[in-house]
mmCIF file of C-alpha atoms in Angstrom:
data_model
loop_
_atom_site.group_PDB
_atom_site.id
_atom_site.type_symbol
_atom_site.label_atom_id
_atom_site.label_comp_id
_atom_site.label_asym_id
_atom_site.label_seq_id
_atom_site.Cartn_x
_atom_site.Cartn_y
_atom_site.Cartn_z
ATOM 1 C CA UNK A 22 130.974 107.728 83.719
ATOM 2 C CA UNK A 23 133.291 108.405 86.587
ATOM 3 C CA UNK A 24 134.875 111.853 86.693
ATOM 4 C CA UNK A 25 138.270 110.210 86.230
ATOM 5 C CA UNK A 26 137.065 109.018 83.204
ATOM 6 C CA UNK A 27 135.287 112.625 82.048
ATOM 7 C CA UNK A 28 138.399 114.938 82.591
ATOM 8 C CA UNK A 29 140.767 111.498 81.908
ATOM 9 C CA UNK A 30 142.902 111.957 84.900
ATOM 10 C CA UNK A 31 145.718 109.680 84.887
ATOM 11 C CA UNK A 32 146.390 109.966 88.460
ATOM 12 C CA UNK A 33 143.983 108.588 91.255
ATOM 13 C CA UNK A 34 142.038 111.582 92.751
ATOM 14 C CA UNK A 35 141.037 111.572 96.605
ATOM 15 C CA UNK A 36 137.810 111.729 97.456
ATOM 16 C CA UNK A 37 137.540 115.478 98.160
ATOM 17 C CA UNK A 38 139.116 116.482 94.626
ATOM 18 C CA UNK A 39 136.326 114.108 93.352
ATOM 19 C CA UNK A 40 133.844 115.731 94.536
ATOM 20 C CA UNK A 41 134.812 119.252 93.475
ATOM 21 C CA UNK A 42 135.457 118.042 90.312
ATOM 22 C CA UNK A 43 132.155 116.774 90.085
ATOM 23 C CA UNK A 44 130.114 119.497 90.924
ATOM 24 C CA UNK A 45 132.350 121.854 89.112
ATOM 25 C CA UNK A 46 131.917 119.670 85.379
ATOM 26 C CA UNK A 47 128.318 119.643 86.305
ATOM 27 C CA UNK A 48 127.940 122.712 86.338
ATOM 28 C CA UNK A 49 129.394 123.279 83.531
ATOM 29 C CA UNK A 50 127.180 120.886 82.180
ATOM 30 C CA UNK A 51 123.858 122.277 83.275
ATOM 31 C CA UNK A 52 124.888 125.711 82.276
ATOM 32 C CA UNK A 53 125.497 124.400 78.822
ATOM 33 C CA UNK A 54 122.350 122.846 77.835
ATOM 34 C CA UNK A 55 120.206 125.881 79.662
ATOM 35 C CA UNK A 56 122.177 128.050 77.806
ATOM 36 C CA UNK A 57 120.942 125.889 74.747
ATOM 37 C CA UNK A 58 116.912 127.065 75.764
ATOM 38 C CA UNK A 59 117.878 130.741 75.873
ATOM 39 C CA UNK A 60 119.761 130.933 72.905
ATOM 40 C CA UNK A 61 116.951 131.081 70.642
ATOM 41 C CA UNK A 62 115.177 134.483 72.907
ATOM 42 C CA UNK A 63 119.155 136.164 72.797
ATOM 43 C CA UNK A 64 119.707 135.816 76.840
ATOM 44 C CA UNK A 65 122.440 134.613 78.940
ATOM 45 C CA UNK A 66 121.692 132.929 81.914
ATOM 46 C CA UNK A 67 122.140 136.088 83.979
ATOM 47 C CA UNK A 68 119.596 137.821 82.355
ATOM 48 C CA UNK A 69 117.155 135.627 83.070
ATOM 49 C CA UNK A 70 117.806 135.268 86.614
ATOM 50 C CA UNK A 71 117.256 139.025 86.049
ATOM 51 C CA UNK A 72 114.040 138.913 84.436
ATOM 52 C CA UNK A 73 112.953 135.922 86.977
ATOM 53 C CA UNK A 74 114.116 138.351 90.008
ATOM 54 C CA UNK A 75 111.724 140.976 88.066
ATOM 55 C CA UNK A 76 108.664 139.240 87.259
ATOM 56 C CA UNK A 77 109.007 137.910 91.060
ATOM 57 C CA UNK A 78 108.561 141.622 92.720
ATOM 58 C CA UNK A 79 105.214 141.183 90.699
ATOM 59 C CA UNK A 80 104.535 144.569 89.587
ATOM 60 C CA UNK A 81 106.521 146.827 91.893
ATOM 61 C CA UNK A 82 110.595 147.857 90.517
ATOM 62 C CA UNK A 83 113.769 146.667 91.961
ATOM 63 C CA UNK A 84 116.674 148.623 92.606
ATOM 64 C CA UNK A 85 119.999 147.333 91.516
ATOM 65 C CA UNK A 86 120.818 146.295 95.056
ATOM 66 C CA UNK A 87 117.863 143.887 95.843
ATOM 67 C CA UNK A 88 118.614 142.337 91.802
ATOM 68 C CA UNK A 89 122.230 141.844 92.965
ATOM 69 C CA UNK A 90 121.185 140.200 96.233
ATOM 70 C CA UNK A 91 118.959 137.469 94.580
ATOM 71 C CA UNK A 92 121.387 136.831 91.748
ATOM 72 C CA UNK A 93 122.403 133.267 91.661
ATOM 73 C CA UNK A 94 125.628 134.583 90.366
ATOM 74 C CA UNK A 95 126.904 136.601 93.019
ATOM 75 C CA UNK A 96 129.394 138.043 90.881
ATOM 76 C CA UNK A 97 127.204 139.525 88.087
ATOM 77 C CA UNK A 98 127.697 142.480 86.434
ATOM 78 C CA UNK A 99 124.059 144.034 87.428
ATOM 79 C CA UNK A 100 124.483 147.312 85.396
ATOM 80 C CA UNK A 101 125.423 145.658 82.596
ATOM 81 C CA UNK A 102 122.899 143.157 82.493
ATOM 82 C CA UNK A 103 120.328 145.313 83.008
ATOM 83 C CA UNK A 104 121.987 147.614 79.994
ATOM 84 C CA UNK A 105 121.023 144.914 77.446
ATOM 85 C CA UNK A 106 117.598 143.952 78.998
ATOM 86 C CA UNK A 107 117.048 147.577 78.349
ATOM 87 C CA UNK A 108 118.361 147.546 74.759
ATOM 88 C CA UNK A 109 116.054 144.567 74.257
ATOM 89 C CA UNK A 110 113.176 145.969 75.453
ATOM 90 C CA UNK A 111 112.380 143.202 78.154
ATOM 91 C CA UNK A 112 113.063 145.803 81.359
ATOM 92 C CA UNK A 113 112.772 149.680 82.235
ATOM 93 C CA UNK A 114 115.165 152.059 84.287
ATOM 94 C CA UNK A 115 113.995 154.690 86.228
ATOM 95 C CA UNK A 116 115.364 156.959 88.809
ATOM 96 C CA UNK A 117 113.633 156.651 92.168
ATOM 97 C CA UNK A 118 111.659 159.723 93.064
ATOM 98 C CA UNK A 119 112.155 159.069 96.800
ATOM 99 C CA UNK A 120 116.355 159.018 96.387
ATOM 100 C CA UNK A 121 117.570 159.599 93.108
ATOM 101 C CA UNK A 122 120.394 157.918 93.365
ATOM 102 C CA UNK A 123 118.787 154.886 93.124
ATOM 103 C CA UNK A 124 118.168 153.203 89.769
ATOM 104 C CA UNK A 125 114.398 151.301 90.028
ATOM 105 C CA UNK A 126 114.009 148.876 87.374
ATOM 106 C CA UNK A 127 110.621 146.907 86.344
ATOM 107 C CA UNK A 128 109.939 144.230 83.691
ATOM 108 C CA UNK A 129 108.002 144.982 80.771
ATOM 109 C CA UNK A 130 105.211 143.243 79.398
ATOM 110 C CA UNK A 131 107.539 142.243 76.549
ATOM 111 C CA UNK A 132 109.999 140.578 79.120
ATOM 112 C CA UNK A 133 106.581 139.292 80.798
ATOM 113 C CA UNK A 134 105.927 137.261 77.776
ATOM 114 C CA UNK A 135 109.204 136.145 76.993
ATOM 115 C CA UNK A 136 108.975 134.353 80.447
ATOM 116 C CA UNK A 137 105.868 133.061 79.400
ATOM 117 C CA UNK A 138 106.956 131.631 76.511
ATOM 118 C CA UNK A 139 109.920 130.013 78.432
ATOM 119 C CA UNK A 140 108.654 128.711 81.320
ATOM 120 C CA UNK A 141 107.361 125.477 79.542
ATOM 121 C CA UNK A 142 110.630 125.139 77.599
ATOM 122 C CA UNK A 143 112.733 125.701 81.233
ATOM 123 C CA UNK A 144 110.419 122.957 83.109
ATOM 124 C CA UNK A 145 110.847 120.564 79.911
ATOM 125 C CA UNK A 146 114.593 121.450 80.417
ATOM 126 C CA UNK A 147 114.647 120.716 83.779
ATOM 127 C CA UNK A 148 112.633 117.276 83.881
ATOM 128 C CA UNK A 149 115.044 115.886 81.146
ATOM 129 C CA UNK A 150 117.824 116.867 83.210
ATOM 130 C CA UNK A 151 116.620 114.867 86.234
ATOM 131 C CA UNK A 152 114.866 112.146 84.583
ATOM 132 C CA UNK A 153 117.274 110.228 85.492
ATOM 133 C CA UNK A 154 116.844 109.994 89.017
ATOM 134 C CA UNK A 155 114.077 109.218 90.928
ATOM 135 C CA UNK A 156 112.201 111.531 93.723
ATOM 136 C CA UNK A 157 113.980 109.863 96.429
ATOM 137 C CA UNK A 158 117.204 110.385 95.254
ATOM 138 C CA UNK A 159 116.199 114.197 93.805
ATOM 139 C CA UNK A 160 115.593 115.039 97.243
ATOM 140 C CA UNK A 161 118.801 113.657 98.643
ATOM 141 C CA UNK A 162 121.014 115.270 96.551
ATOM 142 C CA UNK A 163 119.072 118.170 97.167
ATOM 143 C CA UNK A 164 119.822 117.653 101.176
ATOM 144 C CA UNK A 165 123.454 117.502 100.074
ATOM 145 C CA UNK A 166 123.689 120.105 98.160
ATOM 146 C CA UNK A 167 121.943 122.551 100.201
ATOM 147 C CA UNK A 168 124.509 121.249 103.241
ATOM 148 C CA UNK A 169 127.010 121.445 101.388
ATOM 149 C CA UNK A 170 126.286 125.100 99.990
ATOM 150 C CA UNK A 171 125.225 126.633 103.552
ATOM 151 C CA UNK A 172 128.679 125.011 105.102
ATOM 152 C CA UNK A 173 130.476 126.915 102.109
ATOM 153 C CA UNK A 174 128.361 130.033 102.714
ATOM 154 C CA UNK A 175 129.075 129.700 106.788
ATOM 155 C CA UNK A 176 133.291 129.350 106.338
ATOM 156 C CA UNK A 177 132.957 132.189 103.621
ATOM 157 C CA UNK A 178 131.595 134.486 106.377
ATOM 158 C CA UNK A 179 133.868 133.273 109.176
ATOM 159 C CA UNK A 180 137.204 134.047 107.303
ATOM 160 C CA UNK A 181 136.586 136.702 105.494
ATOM 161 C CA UNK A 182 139.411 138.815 105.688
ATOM 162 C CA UNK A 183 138.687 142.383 106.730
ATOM 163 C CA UNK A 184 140.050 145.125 103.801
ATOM 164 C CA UNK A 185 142.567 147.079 105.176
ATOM 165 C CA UNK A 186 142.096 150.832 103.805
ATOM 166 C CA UNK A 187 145.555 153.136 104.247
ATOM 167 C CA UNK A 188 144.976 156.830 103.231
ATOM 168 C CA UNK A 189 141.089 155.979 101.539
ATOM 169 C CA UNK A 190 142.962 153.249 99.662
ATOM 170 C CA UNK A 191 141.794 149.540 99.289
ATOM 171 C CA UNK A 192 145.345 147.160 100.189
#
């Protein structure tokens, strides 16, 4: 169904608009339905990017900075998320011995299995979602999006606007 049709625009949309429209009710989509496979182990989305980042330092803790960095969701609330891993016993918090104002956090074997558990479920989840395309067209939407996403990422960093600060304060 066209994206005219989805959001039932009654005015013709240019081609840009389309396309933002697009990727923006896709996403929504996507979030949806994985948000449908966590539901049952109590987890957002965040947290398991969290518990992904984790399990990826294999062994060795994370501070808070290098989980922020890898977040998919740049915008993340890291100290919160990691505030209900702990309640759920899936992650630990530590202060680092060699500067303790660092928080060092490590997965537990408890979050270790959760991942286990989910990884089939995520890859079933993630097949069905792409079934419908074939591994041609998988990787060129994967081309565009990638171009897409580093273009974004390039014009982010070129106009960035510099804070001004007046007296210690943020304008």
């Amino acid at each position: 169904m066209k994206i005219e049709d989805e959001i039932k625009s009654t005015v013709e949309l240019n081609l840009s608009k389309k396309i933002i429209l697009n990727i923006m009710y896709t996403q929504n989509i996507l979030s949806e339905k994985f948000n449908e496979v966590l539901k049952p182990y109590d987890l957002s989305g965040e947290q398991y990017n969290v518990l992904r980042i984790l399990r990826g330092q294999k062994g060795n803790p994370a501070n808070m900075c290098v989980i922020q960095e890898r977040m998919i969701a740049k915008t993340s609330n890291t100290t919160r998320l990691v505030d209900k891993l702990l309640l759920k016993e899936l992650v630990t918090r530590n202060v680092c011995p060699d500067n303790r104002r660092k928080i060092e956090v490590l997965i537990t074997q408890k979050g270790l299995d959760v991942l286990s558990e989910l990884d089939p479920k995520v890859i079933e989840h993630e097949n069905a979602l792409t079934s419908n395309l074939n591994t041609e067209e998988l990787e060129q939407l994967n081309t565009l999006l990638e171009k897409y996403r580093n273009q974004q990422q390039h014009h982010e960093q070129v106009y960035r606007k510099p804070k001004l600060e007046i007296r210690n304060k943020e304008i």
